[in-house]
Amino acid sequence: MSKEIQQHLERAIEISPEYAAAHFELALMLANDGKDKKARKHFEKTIEINGDDANSHFHFALLLQGMVEHELSREHFLRAIELDQNFANAYYHLGLLLRDLEEYEEAKNNLEKATDVDQNHTLAYYHLGKLLTDPEDYDTARKNYMTAIDIDPGFIDAHYYLGKLLSGGLKNDNDGTLVQEPDNKGARTHYEKAIELDINYAKAHYNLALILTKQEEFELARKHFEKAIDINGEYAKAHFHLALLIKTTLPIKKKTAPAKKKNS
Amino acid sequence: MSLDTAIRHLQCAIANNDQMAEAHFQLAKIYNENSDINAAISESERAISAGIELIQVFEKKGNFLLKKRQFPEAKQQLIKANGLKNECSVYHVFLCSIYWSIQDIKKCTDHAWAALNFFPQNADALLYLSYLDANAKKWKSSAENAEKSIEINFYNAQAHLHMAVIKHAQKKGKDAAHHYLIARDLDKNIIHNKLQKISEKYPDA
């Protein structure tokens, strides 16, 4: 079917080489099939014919991002936004591109803009939460994850990363002093929810086990460490913390050969 | 569950991530508890070299982000590097304790200084320097290092006990009694016959 449509579009372009919509649809189909170079040619033609279509710039930017042409991709995202200042997905994808380019402040600004324009943009809230790692942004990060979860209660990764934020608990208090106040109870709820949604979420089992260890629920902690290792046998941190747990819970052995006494 | 299981999991952790410094270190501690000194030394050295490699990675990344003016992210990388420096300092002190127990003075000294190089406020490293000086009967410098150690960590009973020994050697009975009594306050299990007698002479020390 898609091959047929493609042939029709090619025929349409043969008849009318300046038919922008045909170039655009064909470019989308080619990009979807992974034929990037051909898709690029048609996107370029679409934009040459009609440079004022935000959607064309946006999809071309996505293609360029995939082709690792970051600077050009950024230009087209920006052009899309210039043409349509309510283009939430353009802000969102530009945010992700800037994150990959390690331009975090700009990335955050664009993700925030995406959520301003589209207040149900779950992914934008989630990725913004992930980027807000500075202790002074703790509350904002939490709110973003919570909003993502409010919109989509089955958003597994949002539960997991909210759990991580809460169990880390690094934040600035009212007078700007750095404090560490882990909310283990809240974190536990979200790790458990992530596991309920995906029983094979190794990292959620591992992080839940860390909290259970702190809460001295050693037996349950051991089970979750073991589950994490069952899912991913190469999970070094899970092996490490399970070893520590085993060592901690072993009966204390009396020392037989004390070390040399220190000068006293 | 046994210690062997713990060892097996630590070995698995290392097999999957050889750069996991803390796994090497935990293994070193177990070997040391089992009096396998050579294995403990070699695992501690691996912990240190893994730690150093990671410090370099975090510092490089942090400096790169600083140049890009990505300050919060740069700060996080540099905080991680700093945390690892503290850990490496602890690993060196652990080696210090091993070499001290087998009286390899040269290596004990080297590791004490290496620990301070990573983290100048390492109270335990300063205490080992003090032990080493006392061992060479350099009482003045021994007292200076013990004092620095106590300034950083007042609640280390062993440091006060050692300071009491130094003060006794310097024939400062009242000071010796003072530190001995603090050591006893901090750890009731500490008993030193000679210092006990001195402290009885100075009940208000």
Coordinates of C-alpha atoms in Angstrom, one line a residue:
Chain A
M1 CA 0.0 0.0 0.0
S2 CA 2.7 2.4 1.0
K3 CA 4.7 1.6 -2.1
E4 CA 1.6 2.4 -4.1
I5 CA 1.1 5.7 -2.4
Q6 CA 4.8 6.5 -2.9
Q7 CA 4.5 5.8 -6.6
H8 CA 1.4 8.1 -6.8
L9 CA 3.4 10.9 -5.0
E10 CA 6.3 10.5 -7.4
R11 CA 4.0 10.6 -10.3
A12 CA 2.3 13.8 -8.9
I13 CA 5.7 15.4 -8.6
E14 CA 6.6 14.4 -12.2
I15 CA 3.4 16.2 -13.4
S16 CA 3.8 19.1 -11.0
P17 CA 7.4 19.5 -9.8
E18 CA 6.5 22.4 -7.6
Y19 CA 3.8 20.5 -5.7
A20 CA 5.1 21.1 -2.1
A21 CA 2.6 18.9 -0.3
A22 CA 3.5 15.9 -2.5
H23 CA 7.2 16.5 -1.8
F24 CA 6.5 16.8 1.9
E25 CA 4.4 13.6 2.1
L26 CA 7.0 11.7 0.0
A27 CA 9.8 13.0 2.3
L28 CA 7.9 11.7 5.4
M29 CA 7.4 8.3 3.8
L30 CA 11.0 8.0 2.8
A31 CA 12.2 9.2 6.2
N32 CA 9.9 6.6 7.8
D33 CA 11.5 3.9 5.6
G34 CA 15.0 5.0 6.7
K35 CA 15.8 6.4 3.2
D36 CA 17.3 9.6 4.7
K37 CA 19.2 11.0 1.7
K38 CA 16.2 10.8 -0.5
A39 CA 13.9 12.2 2.2
R40 CA 16.3 15.0 2.6
K41 CA 16.1 15.9 -1.0
H42 CA 12.3 16.2 -0.9
F43 CA 12.3 18.1 2.4
E44 CA 14.7 20.6 0.9
K45 CA 12.4 20.9 -2.2
T46 CA 9.3 21.4 0.0
I47 CA 11.0 24.2 1.9
E48 CA 12.3 25.7 -1.3
I49 CA 8.8 25.9 -2.7
N50 CA 7.1 26.9 0.6
G51 CA 9.5 28.2 3.2
D52 CA 6.8 29.3 5.5
D53 CA 5.5 25.9 6.5
A54 CA 6.5 25.3 10.2
N55 CA 5.6 21.6 9.9
S56 CA 8.1 21.1 7.0
H57 CA 10.9 22.7 8.9
F58 CA 10.0 20.6 12.0
H59 CA 10.1 17.3 10.2
F60 CA 13.2 18.2 8.3
A61 CA 14.9 19.1 11.6
L62 CA 13.9 15.7 13.0
L63 CA 15.5 14.0 10.0
L64 CA 18.6 16.1 10.3
Q65 CA 18.8 15.3 14.1
G66 CA 18.8 11.6 13.1
M67 CA 21.5 12.2 10.6
V68 CA 23.6 13.9 13.3
E69 CA 23.6 17.2 11.6
H70 CA 22.9 19.0 14.8
E71 CA 23.5 22.6 13.9
L72 CA 21.3 22.5 10.8
S73 CA 18.7 20.6 12.7
R74 CA 18.7 23.3 15.4
E75 CA 18.2 26.0 12.7
H76 CA 15.2 24.3 11.3
F77 CA 13.6 23.7 14.7
L78 CA 14.1 27.4 15.4
R79 CA 12.6 28.3 12.0
A80 CA 9.6 26.1 12.8
I81 CA 9.1 27.9 16.1
E82 CA 9.5 31.3 14.5
L83 CA 6.7 30.4 12.1
D84 CA 4.5 28.8 14.8
Q85 CA 5.1 30.0 18.3
N86 CA 2.7 27.5 19.7
F87 CA 4.5 24.5 18.2
A88 CA 4.9 22.4 21.4
N89 CA 6.6 19.5 19.7
A90 CA 9.2 21.8 18.1
Y91 CA 10.1 23.2 21.5
Y92 CA 10.2 19.7 22.9
H93 CA 12.4 18.2 20.3
L94 CA 14.7 21.2 20.2
G95 CA 15.0 20.8 24.0
L96 CA 16.1 17.2 23.5
L97 CA 18.5 18.2 20.8
L98 CA 20.0 20.8 23.1
R99 CA 20.2 18.4 25.9
D100 CA 22.2 16.0 23.7
L101 CA 24.5 19.0 22.7
E102 CA 25.0 19.5 26.5
E103 CA 23.4 23.0 26.4
Y104 CA 21.3 22.3 29.4
E105 CA 20.0 25.7 30.3
E106 CA 18.6 26.2 26.8
A107 CA 17.3 22.7 26.7
K108 CA 15.4 23.3 30.0
N109 CA 14.0 26.6 28.6
N110 CA 12.6 24.9 25.5
L111 CA 11.1 22.0 27.4
E112 CA 9.5 24.4 29.7
K113 CA 8.1 26.3 26.7
A114 CA 6.7 23.0 25.4
T115 CA 4.8 22.5 28.6
D116 CA 3.6 26.1 28.6
V117 CA 2.2 25.7 25.1
D118 CA 0.8 22.2 25.6
Q119 CA -0.1 21.6 29.2
N120 CA -0.6 17.9 28.6
H121 CA 2.9 17.3 27.1
T122 CA 3.8 14.3 29.4
L123 CA 7.2 13.7 27.8
A124 CA 8.2 17.4 28.1
Y125 CA 7.4 17.4 31.8
Y126 CA 9.3 14.1 32.3
H127 CA 12.4 15.2 30.4
L128 CA 12.4 18.6 32.1
G129 CA 12.2 16.8 35.5
K130 CA 15.3 14.7 34.5
L131 CA 17.2 17.8 33.5
L132 CA 16.5 19.7 36.7
T133 CA 19.2 18.0 38.7
D134 CA 20.4 21.1 40.6
P135 CA 19.4 20.9 44.3
E136 CA 17.8 24.3 44.0
D137 CA 15.5 22.9 41.3
Y138 CA 14.4 19.9 43.5
D139 CA 10.8 21.1 44.0
T140 CA 10.3 22.1 40.4
A141 CA 11.7 18.7 39.3
R142 CA 9.3 16.9 41.6
K143 CA 6.3 18.9 40.3
N144 CA 7.3 18.1 36.7
Y145 CA 7.4 14.4 37.4
M146 CA 4.2 14.6 39.4
T147 CA 2.4 16.3 36.5
A148 CA 3.7 13.7 34.0
I149 CA 2.3 11.0 36.3
D150 CA -1.0 12.9 36.9
I151 CA -1.5 13.0 33.1
D152 CA -0.3 9.4 32.6
P153 CA -0.4 7.3 35.8
G154 CA 1.1 4.4 33.8
F155 CA 4.3 6.4 32.9
I156 CA 6.8 3.9 34.3
D157 CA 10.0 6.0 33.9
A158 CA 8.4 9.0 35.5
H159 CA 7.6 6.9 38.6
Y160 CA 11.2 5.5 38.6
Y161 CA 12.9 8.9 38.2
L162 CA 10.6 10.6 40.8
G163 CA 11.6 7.8 43.1
K164 CA 15.3 8.5 42.5
L165 CA 14.7 12.3 43.1
L166 CA 12.9 11.6 46.4
S167 CA 15.4 9.0 47.6
G168 CA 18.3 11.4 46.8
G169 CA 16.6 14.2 48.6
L170 CA 19.3 16.8 47.7
K171 CA 17.8 20.2 47.9
N172 CA 18.2 23.8 49.0
D173 CA 16.3 24.8 52.0
N174 CA 14.5 28.2 52.4
D175 CA 17.7 30.1 53.1
G176 CA 19.6 28.4 50.3
T177 CA 21.5 25.9 52.4
L178 CA 22.2 22.5 50.7
V179 CA 20.4 19.8 52.7
Q180 CA 19.8 16.1 52.1
E181 CA 16.4 15.0 53.2
P182 CA 15.5 11.8 51.5
D183 CA 11.8 11.0 51.3
N184 CA 12.2 7.2 51.4
K185 CA 8.5 6.6 52.0
G186 CA 7.6 8.5 48.9
A187 CA 10.4 7.0 46.9
R188 CA 9.4 3.5 47.9
T189 CA 5.8 4.1 46.7
H190 CA 7.0 5.2 43.3
Y191 CA 9.6 2.4 42.9
E192 CA 6.9 -0.1 43.8
K193 CA 4.5 1.5 41.3
A194 CA 7.2 1.2 38.6
I195 CA 7.7 -2.5 39.5
E196 CA 3.9 -3.0 39.5
L197 CA 3.8 -1.6 35.9
D198 CA 6.9 -3.5 34.8
I199 CA 7.9 -6.5 36.9
N200 CA 11.2 -6.7 35.0
Y201 CA 12.4 -3.1 35.7
A202 CA 15.8 -4.1 37.2
K203 CA 16.8 -0.5 38.2
A204 CA 13.5 -0.1 40.1
H205 CA 14.1 -3.4 42.0
Y206 CA 17.7 -2.3 42.8
N207 CA 16.7 1.2 44.0
L208 CA 13.8 -0.2 46.0
A209 CA 16.3 -2.6 47.6
L210 CA 18.5 0.3 48.6
I211 CA 15.7 2.0 50.4
L212 CA 14.6 -1.3 52.1
T213 CA 18.2 -1.7 53.3
K214 CA 18.0 1.7 54.9
Q215 CA 14.7 0.8 56.4
E216 CA 16.3 -2.4 57.8
E217 CA 13.9 -4.6 55.9
F218 CA 16.8 -6.8 55.0
E219 CA 15.0 -9.9 53.8
L220 CA 12.8 -7.9 51.4
A221 CA 15.8 -5.9 50.3
R222 CA 17.7 -9.1 49.5
K223 CA 14.8 -10.4 47.4
H224 CA 14.8 -7.2 45.3
F225 CA 18.5 -7.2 44.8
E226 CA 18.3 -10.8 43.7
K227 CA 15.4 -9.9 41.4
A228 CA 17.5 -7.1 39.8
I229 CA 20.3 -9.6 39.3
D230 CA 18.0 -12.2 37.8
I231 CA 16.8 -9.7 35.3
N232 CA 20.3 -8.3 34.6
G233 CA 23.1 -10.6 35.6
E234 CA 25.6 -8.0 34.7
Y235 CA 24.2 -5.4 37.1
A236 CA 27.4 -4.6 39.0
K237 CA 25.9 -2.2 41.5
A238 CA 23.2 -4.7 42.5
H239 CA 25.9 -7.4 43.0
F240 CA 27.9 -4.9 45.1
H241 CA 25.1 -3.8 47.3
L242 CA 23.8 -7.4 47.8
A243 CA 27.3 -8.3 48.9
L244 CA 27.2 -5.4 51.4
L245 CA 23.8 -6.5 52.7
I246 CA 25.0 -10.1 53.2
K247 CA 28.1 -8.9 55.0
T248 CA 26.1 -6.5 57.2
T249 CA 23.6 -9.2 58.2
L250 CA 26.1 -11.9 58.9
P251 CA 26.6 -12.7 62.6
I252 CA 29.5 -10.8 64.0
K253 CA 32.6 -13.0 64.1
K254 CA 35.1 -12.7 66.9
K255 CA 38.5 -11.6 65.8
T256 CA 41.2 -14.2 66.4
A257 CA 44.3 -12.4 65.4
P258 CA 44.2 -8.7 66.3
A259 CA 46.3 -6.3 64.3
K260 CA 49.4 -4.7 65.9
K261 CA 48.5 -2.3 68.6
K262 CA 49.0 1.3 67.8
N263 CA 51.5 3.0 70.0
S264 CA 49.4 2.8 73.0
Chain B
M1 CA 24.0 -16.6 53.2
S2 CA 27.7 -16.6 54.0
L3 CA 30.7 -14.4 53.6
D4 CA 31.6 -16.5 50.5
T5 CA 28.4 -15.5 48.9
A6 CA 29.3 -11.8 49.6
I7 CA 32.7 -12.3 48.1
R8 CA 31.2 -14.0 45.0
H9 CA 28.9 -11.0 44.5
L10 CA 31.7 -8.6 44.9
Q11 CA 33.7 -10.5 42.3
C12 CA 30.7 -10.5 40.0
A13 CA 30.4 -6.7 40.5
I14 CA 34.1 -6.3 39.5
A15 CA 33.8 -8.7 36.6
N16 CA 31.0 -6.5 35.2
N17 CA 32.6 -3.2 36.1
D18 CA 36.3 -3.4 36.8
Q19 CA 36.4 0.3 37.6
M20 CA 34.1 -0.1 40.6
A21 CA 36.5 1.2 43.2
E22 CA 34.2 0.6 46.2
A23 CA 33.8 -3.1 45.2
H24 CA 37.6 -3.6 45.1
F25 CA 37.8 -1.8 48.5
Q26 CA 35.1 -3.9 50.1
L27 CA 36.8 -7.1 48.9
A28 CA 40.1 -5.7 50.3
K29 CA 38.4 -5.3 53.7
I30 CA 37.1 -8.9 53.7
Y31 CA 40.5 -10.2 52.7
N32 CA 42.1 -8.2 55.5
E33 CA 39.6 -9.5 58.0
N34 CA 40.5 -13.0 56.8
S35 CA 44.2 -12.1 57.4
D36 CA 45.0 -12.4 53.6
I37 CA 47.2 -9.3 53.6
N38 CA 48.6 -9.6 50.1
A39 CA 45.2 -9.9 48.5
A40 CA 43.9 -7.0 50.7
I41 CA 46.8 -4.8 49.5
S42 CA 46.3 -5.7 45.9
E43 CA 42.6 -5.0 46.0
S44 CA 43.1 -1.7 47.8
E45 CA 45.6 -0.7 45.1
R46 CA 43.1 -1.6 42.4
A47 CA 40.4 0.5 44.2
I48 CA 42.8 3.5 44.2
S49 CA 43.7 3.2 40.5
A50 CA 40.0 2.8 39.6
G51 CA 39.2 5.8 41.7
I52 CA 41.9 7.9 40.1
E53 CA 40.7 7.0 36.6
L54 CA 37.1 8.0 37.5
I55 CA 38.3 11.3 39.1
Q56 CA 40.0 12.2 35.9
V57 CA 36.8 11.4 33.9
F58 CA 34.6 13.5 36.1
E59 CA 37.1 16.4 36.2
K60 CA 37.5 16.4 32.5
K61 CA 33.8 16.4 32.0
G62 CA 33.3 19.1 34.7
N63 CA 35.9 21.4 33.1
F64 CA 34.4 20.8 29.7
L65 CA 31.0 21.9 31.0
L66 CA 32.5 24.9 32.8
K67 CA 33.9 26.0 29.5
K68 CA 30.5 25.7 28.0
R69 CA 29.1 27.7 30.9
Q70 CA 26.8 24.8 32.0
F71 CA 27.4 25.6 35.6
P72 CA 25.0 23.4 37.5
E73 CA 26.0 20.3 35.5
A74 CA 29.7 21.2 35.8
K75 CA 29.3 21.5 39.5
Q76 CA 27.7 18.1 39.8
Q77 CA 30.6 16.5 37.9
L78 CA 33.2 18.3 40.1
I79 CA 31.3 17.3 43.2
K80 CA 31.5 13.6 42.1
A81 CA 35.2 14.0 41.5
N82 CA 35.6 15.5 44.9
G83 CA 33.6 12.6 46.5
L84 CA 35.9 10.1 44.8
K85 CA 39.0 12.0 46.1
N86 CA 37.7 11.5 49.6
E87 CA 37.1 7.8 48.9
C88 CA 40.6 7.4 47.5
S89 CA 41.9 9.1 50.6
V90 CA 40.1 6.5 52.7
Y91 CA 41.6 3.6 50.6
H92 CA 45.1 5.0 51.2
V93 CA 44.4 5.1 55.0
F94 CA 43.3 1.5 54.8
L95 CA 46.6 0.6 53.2
C96 CA 48.3 2.7 55.9
S97 CA 46.6 0.5 58.5
I98 CA 47.7 -2.7 56.8
Y99 CA 51.3 -1.5 56.5
W100 CA 51.3 -0.2 60.0
S101 CA 50.1 -3.6 61.2
I102 CA 53.1 -5.3 59.5
Q103 CA 55.4 -2.5 60.4
D104 CA 56.3 -1.5 56.9
I105 CA 57.1 2.1 58.0
K106 CA 58.1 3.4 54.5
K107 CA 54.9 2.3 52.8
C108 CA 52.7 3.3 55.7
T109 CA 54.2 6.8 55.5
D110 CA 53.8 7.0 51.7
H111 CA 50.1 6.1 52.0
A112 CA 49.4 8.5 54.8
W113 CA 50.8 11.3 52.7
A114 CA 48.9 10.1 49.6
A115 CA 45.7 10.1 51.6
L116 CA 46.4 13.7 52.7
N117 CA 47.1 14.6 49.1
F118 CA 43.6 13.5 48.1
F119 CA 42.0 15.0 51.2
P120 CA 44.0 17.2 53.5
Q121 CA 41.4 17.0 56.2
N122 CA 41.7 13.3 56.6
A123 CA 41.9 12.9 60.4
D124 CA 42.9 9.2 60.2
A125 CA 45.8 9.9 57.9
L126 CA 47.0 12.6 60.3
L127 CA 46.8 10.2 63.1
Y128 CA 48.9 7.7 61.2
L129 CA 51.5 10.3 60.6
S130 CA 51.4 11.0 64.3
Y131 CA 51.9 7.2 65.0
L132 CA 54.8 7.1 62.6
D133 CA 56.5 10.1 64.2
A134 CA 55.9 8.7 67.7
N135 CA 57.4 5.4 66.4
A136 CA 60.6 7.4 65.5
K137 CA 60.3 9.3 68.9
K138 CA 59.7 12.6 67.1
W139 CA 57.3 13.7 69.9
K140 CA 56.9 17.3 68.8
S141 CA 55.7 16.6 65.3
S142 CA 53.8 13.6 66.5
A143 CA 51.9 15.9 68.9
E144 CA 51.2 18.4 66.1
N145 CA 49.7 15.8 63.8
A146 CA 47.7 14.3 66.6
E147 CA 46.4 17.7 67.5
K148 CA 45.3 18.4 63.9
S149 CA 43.6 15.0 63.8
I150 CA 41.7 15.7 67.0
E151 CA 40.8 19.2 65.7
I152 CA 39.1 17.6 62.7
N153 CA 37.6 14.7 64.6
F154 CA 37.3 15.2 68.3
Y155 CA 35.4 12.1 68.9
N156 CA 38.1 9.6 68.0
A157 CA 39.0 7.9 71.3
Q158 CA 42.2 6.3 69.8
A159 CA 43.5 9.8 68.8
H160 CA 43.1 11.0 72.4
L161 CA 44.7 7.9 73.8
H162 CA 47.6 8.4 71.4
M163 CA 47.9 12.0 72.4
A164 CA 47.9 10.9 76.0
V165 CA 50.8 8.6 75.2
I166 CA 52.7 11.4 73.5
K167 CA 52.1 13.8 76.4
H168 CA 53.3 11.2 78.8
A169 CA 56.5 10.7 76.7
Q170 CA 56.9 14.5 76.8
K171 CA 56.5 14.3 80.6
K172 CA 53.4 16.4 80.6
G173 CA 51.4 14.4 83.1
K174 CA 48.4 16.7 83.4
D175 CA 47.9 16.9 79.6
A176 CA 48.4 13.1 79.3
A177 CA 45.7 12.6 82.0
H178 CA 43.4 15.1 80.2
H179 CA 43.5 13.2 76.9
Y180 CA 43.4 9.8 78.6
L181 CA 40.2 10.8 80.4
I182 CA 38.6 12.0 77.2
A183 CA 39.6 8.8 75.5
R184 CA 37.9 6.8 78.4
D185 CA 34.8 9.0 78.1
L186 CA 34.6 8.3 74.4
D187 CA 35.3 4.5 74.8
K188 CA 34.9 2.8 78.1
N189 CA 36.9 -0.2 76.8
I190 CA 40.1 1.7 76.7
I191 CA 42.4 0.7 79.5
H192 CA 46.1 1.8 79.8
N193 CA 47.6 1.0 83.2
K194 CA 50.3 3.6 83.2
L195 CA 48.0 6.4 82.0
Q196 CA 45.3 5.2 84.4
K197 CA 47.6 5.8 87.3
I198 CA 48.6 9.2 86.0
S199 CA 45.0 10.2 85.5
E200 CA 44.3 9.4 89.1
K201 CA 46.9 11.9 90.1
Y202 CA 45.1 14.6 88.1
P203 CA 41.4 13.9 88.6
D204 CA 40.5 17.4 87.4
A205 CA 42.6 17.2 84.2

